[in-house]
Coordinates of N, CA and C in Angstrom, one line a residue:
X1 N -79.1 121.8 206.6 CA -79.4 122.7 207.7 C -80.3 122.0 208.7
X2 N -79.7 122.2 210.1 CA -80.7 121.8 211.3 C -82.3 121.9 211.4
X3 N -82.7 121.8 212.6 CA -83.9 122.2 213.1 C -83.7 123.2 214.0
X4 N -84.5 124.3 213.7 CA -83.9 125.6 214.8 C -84.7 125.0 215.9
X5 N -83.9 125.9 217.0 CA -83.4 125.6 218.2 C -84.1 127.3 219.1
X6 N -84.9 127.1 220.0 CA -85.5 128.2 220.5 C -85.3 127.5 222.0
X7 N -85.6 129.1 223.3 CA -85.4 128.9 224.3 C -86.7 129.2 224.9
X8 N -87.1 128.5 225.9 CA -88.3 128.8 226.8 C -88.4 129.6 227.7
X9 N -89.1 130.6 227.3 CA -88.8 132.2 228.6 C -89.4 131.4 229.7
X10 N -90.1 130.6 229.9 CA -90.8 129.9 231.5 C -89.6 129.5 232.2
X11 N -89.2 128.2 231.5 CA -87.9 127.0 232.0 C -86.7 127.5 231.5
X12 N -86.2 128.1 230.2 CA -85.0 128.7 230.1 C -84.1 127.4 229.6
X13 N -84.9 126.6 229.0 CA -84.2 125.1 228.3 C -84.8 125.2 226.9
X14 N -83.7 124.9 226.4 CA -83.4 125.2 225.0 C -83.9 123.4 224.3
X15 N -85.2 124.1 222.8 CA -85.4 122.6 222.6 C -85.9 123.5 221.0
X16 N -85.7 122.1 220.2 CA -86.6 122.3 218.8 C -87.9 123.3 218.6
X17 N -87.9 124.0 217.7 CA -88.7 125.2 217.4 C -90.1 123.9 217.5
X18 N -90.3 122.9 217.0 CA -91.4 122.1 216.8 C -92.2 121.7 218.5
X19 N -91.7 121.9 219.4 CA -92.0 121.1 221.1 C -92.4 122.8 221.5
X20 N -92.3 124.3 220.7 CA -92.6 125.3 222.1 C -93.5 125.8 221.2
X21 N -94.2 126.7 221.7 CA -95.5 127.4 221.1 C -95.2 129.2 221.1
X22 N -95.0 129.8 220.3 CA -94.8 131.0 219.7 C -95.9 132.1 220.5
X23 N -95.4 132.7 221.5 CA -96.8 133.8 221.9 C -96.2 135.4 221.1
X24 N -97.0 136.0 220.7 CA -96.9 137.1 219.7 C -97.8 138.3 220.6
X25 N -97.2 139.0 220.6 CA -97.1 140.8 221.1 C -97.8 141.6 219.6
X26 N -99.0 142.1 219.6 CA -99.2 142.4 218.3 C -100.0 144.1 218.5
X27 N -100.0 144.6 217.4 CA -100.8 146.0 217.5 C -102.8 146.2 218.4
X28 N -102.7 144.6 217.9 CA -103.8 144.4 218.5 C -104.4 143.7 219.5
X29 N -102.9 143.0 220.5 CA -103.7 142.1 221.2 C -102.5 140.9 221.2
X30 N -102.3 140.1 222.5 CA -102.1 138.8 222.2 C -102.2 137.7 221.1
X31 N -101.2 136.8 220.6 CA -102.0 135.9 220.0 C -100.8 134.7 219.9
X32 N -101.7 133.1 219.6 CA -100.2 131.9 219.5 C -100.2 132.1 218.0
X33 N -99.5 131.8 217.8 CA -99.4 132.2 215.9 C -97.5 131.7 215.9
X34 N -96.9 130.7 214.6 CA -95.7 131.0 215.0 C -95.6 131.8 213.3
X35 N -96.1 132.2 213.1 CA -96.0 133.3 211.6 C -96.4 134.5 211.8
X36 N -97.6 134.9 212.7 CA -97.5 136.7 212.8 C -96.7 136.8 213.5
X37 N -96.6 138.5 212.6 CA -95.5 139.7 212.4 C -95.8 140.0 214.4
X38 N -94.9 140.6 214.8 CA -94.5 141.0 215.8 C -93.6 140.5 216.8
X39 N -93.7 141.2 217.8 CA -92.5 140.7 219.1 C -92.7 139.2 219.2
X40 N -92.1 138.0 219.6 CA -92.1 136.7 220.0 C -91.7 136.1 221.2
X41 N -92.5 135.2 221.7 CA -91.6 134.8 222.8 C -92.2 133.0 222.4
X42 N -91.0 132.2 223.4 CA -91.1 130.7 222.8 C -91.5 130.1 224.4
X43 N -92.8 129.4 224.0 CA -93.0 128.6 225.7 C -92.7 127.5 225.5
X44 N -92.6 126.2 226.2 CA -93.2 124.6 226.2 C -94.7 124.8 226.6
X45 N -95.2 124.0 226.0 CA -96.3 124.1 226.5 C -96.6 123.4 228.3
X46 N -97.3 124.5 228.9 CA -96.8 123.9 230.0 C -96.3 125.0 231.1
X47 N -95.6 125.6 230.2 CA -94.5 126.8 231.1 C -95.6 128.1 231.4
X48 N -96.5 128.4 230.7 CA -97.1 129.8 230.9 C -97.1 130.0 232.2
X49 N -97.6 129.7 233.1 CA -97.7 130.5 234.3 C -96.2 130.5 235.5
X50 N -95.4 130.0 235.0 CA -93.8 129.9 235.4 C -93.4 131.0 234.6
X51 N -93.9 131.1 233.6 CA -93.1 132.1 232.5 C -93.7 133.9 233.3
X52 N -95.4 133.8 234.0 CA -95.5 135.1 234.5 C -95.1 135.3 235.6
X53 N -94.9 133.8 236.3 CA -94.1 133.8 237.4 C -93.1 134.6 237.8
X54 N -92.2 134.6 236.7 CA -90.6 135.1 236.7 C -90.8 136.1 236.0
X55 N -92.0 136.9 235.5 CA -92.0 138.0 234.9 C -91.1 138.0 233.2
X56 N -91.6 136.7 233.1 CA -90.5 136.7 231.8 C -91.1 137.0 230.6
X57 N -92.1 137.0 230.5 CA -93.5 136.8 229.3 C -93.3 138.1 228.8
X58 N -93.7 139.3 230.0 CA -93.6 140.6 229.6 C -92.7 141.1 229.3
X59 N -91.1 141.0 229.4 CA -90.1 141.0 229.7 C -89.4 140.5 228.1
X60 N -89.9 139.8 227.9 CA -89.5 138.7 226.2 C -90.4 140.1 224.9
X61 N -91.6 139.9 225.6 CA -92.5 140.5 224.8 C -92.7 142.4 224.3
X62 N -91.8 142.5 225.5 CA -91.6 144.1 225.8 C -92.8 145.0 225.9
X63 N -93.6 144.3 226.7 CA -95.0 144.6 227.1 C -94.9 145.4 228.5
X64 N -95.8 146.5 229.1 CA -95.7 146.7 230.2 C -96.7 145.3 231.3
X65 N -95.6 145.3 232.1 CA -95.6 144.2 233.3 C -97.6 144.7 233.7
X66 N -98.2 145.8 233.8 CA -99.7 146.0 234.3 C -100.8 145.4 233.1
X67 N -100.4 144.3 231.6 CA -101.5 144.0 231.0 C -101.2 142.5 231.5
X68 N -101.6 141.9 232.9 CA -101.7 140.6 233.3 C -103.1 139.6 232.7
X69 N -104.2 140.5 232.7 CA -104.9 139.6 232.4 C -105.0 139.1 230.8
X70 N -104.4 140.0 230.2 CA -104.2 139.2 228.3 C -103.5 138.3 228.5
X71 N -102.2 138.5 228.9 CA -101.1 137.5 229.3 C -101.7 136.5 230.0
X72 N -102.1 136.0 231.2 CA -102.6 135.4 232.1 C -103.9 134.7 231.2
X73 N -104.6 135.3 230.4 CA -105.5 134.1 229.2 C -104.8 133.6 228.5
X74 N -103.4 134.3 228.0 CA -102.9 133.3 226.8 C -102.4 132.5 227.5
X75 N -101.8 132.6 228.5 CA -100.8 131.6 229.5 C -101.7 130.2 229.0
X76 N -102.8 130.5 230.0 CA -103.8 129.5 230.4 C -104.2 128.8 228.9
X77 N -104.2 129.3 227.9 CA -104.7 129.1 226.6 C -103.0 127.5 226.1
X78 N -102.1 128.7 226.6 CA -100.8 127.8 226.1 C -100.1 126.8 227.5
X79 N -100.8 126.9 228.4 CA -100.3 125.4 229.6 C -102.0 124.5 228.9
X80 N -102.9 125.1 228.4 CA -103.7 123.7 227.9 C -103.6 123.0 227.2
X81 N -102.8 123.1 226.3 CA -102.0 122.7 225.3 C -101.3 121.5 225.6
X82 N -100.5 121.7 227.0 CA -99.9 120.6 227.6 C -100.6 119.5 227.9
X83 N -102.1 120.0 228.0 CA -102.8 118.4 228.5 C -103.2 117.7 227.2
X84 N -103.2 118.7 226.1 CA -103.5 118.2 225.0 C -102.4 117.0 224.2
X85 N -101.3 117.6 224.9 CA -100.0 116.8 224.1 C -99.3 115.8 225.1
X86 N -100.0 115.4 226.1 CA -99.9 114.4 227.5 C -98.4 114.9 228.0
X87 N -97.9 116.0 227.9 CA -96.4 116.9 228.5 C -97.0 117.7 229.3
X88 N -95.8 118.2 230.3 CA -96.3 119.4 231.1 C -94.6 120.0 231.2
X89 N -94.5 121.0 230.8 CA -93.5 121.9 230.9 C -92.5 121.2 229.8
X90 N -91.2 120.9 229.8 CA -90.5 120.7 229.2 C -90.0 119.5 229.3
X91 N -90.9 118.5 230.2 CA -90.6 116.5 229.9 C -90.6 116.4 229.4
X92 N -90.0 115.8 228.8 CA -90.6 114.9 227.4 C -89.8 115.8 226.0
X93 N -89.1 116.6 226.3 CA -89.2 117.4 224.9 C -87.4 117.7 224.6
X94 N -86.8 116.7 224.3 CA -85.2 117.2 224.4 C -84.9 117.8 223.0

């Protein structure tokens, strides 16, 4: 059996479950987690603010489009990531 294969709600390019970071829709709140229970959406690290850009975050997450600033901290939480892993959006990650 492969390595699953997830799609970037920011870029919309399809890469290994291991290169995107898991954002989760939860009863309580945002969170990156790729094992809690709830809604999912798959970024590169990198893509968050491309992803609220296009309205896709809330859209993936089935969140109403008016809670920007939870979204807009995880974004920011998951494009820092990218400087952590010397990538930014989806270079580097086939």
């Amino acid at each position: 059996m492969g390595v699953p294969i997830r799609t970037c709600v920011g870029c919309r390019v399809s890469a290994d479950q291991s290169g995107l970071v898991r954002v989760v829709a939860a009863p309580d709140g945002f969170a990156i987690s790729r094992t809690a229970p709830g809604r999912g959406a798959w970024l590169h690290p990198g893509c968050g603010a491309l992803a609220l850009r296009r309205r896709a975050l809330p859209r993936a997450l089935r969140v109403p489009a008016g809670e920007p600033q939870g979204l807009a901290a995880l974004t920011a939480e998951v494009d820092a990531l990218a400087s952590g892993l010397g990538k930014v959006g989806s270079e580097g990650l086939d």
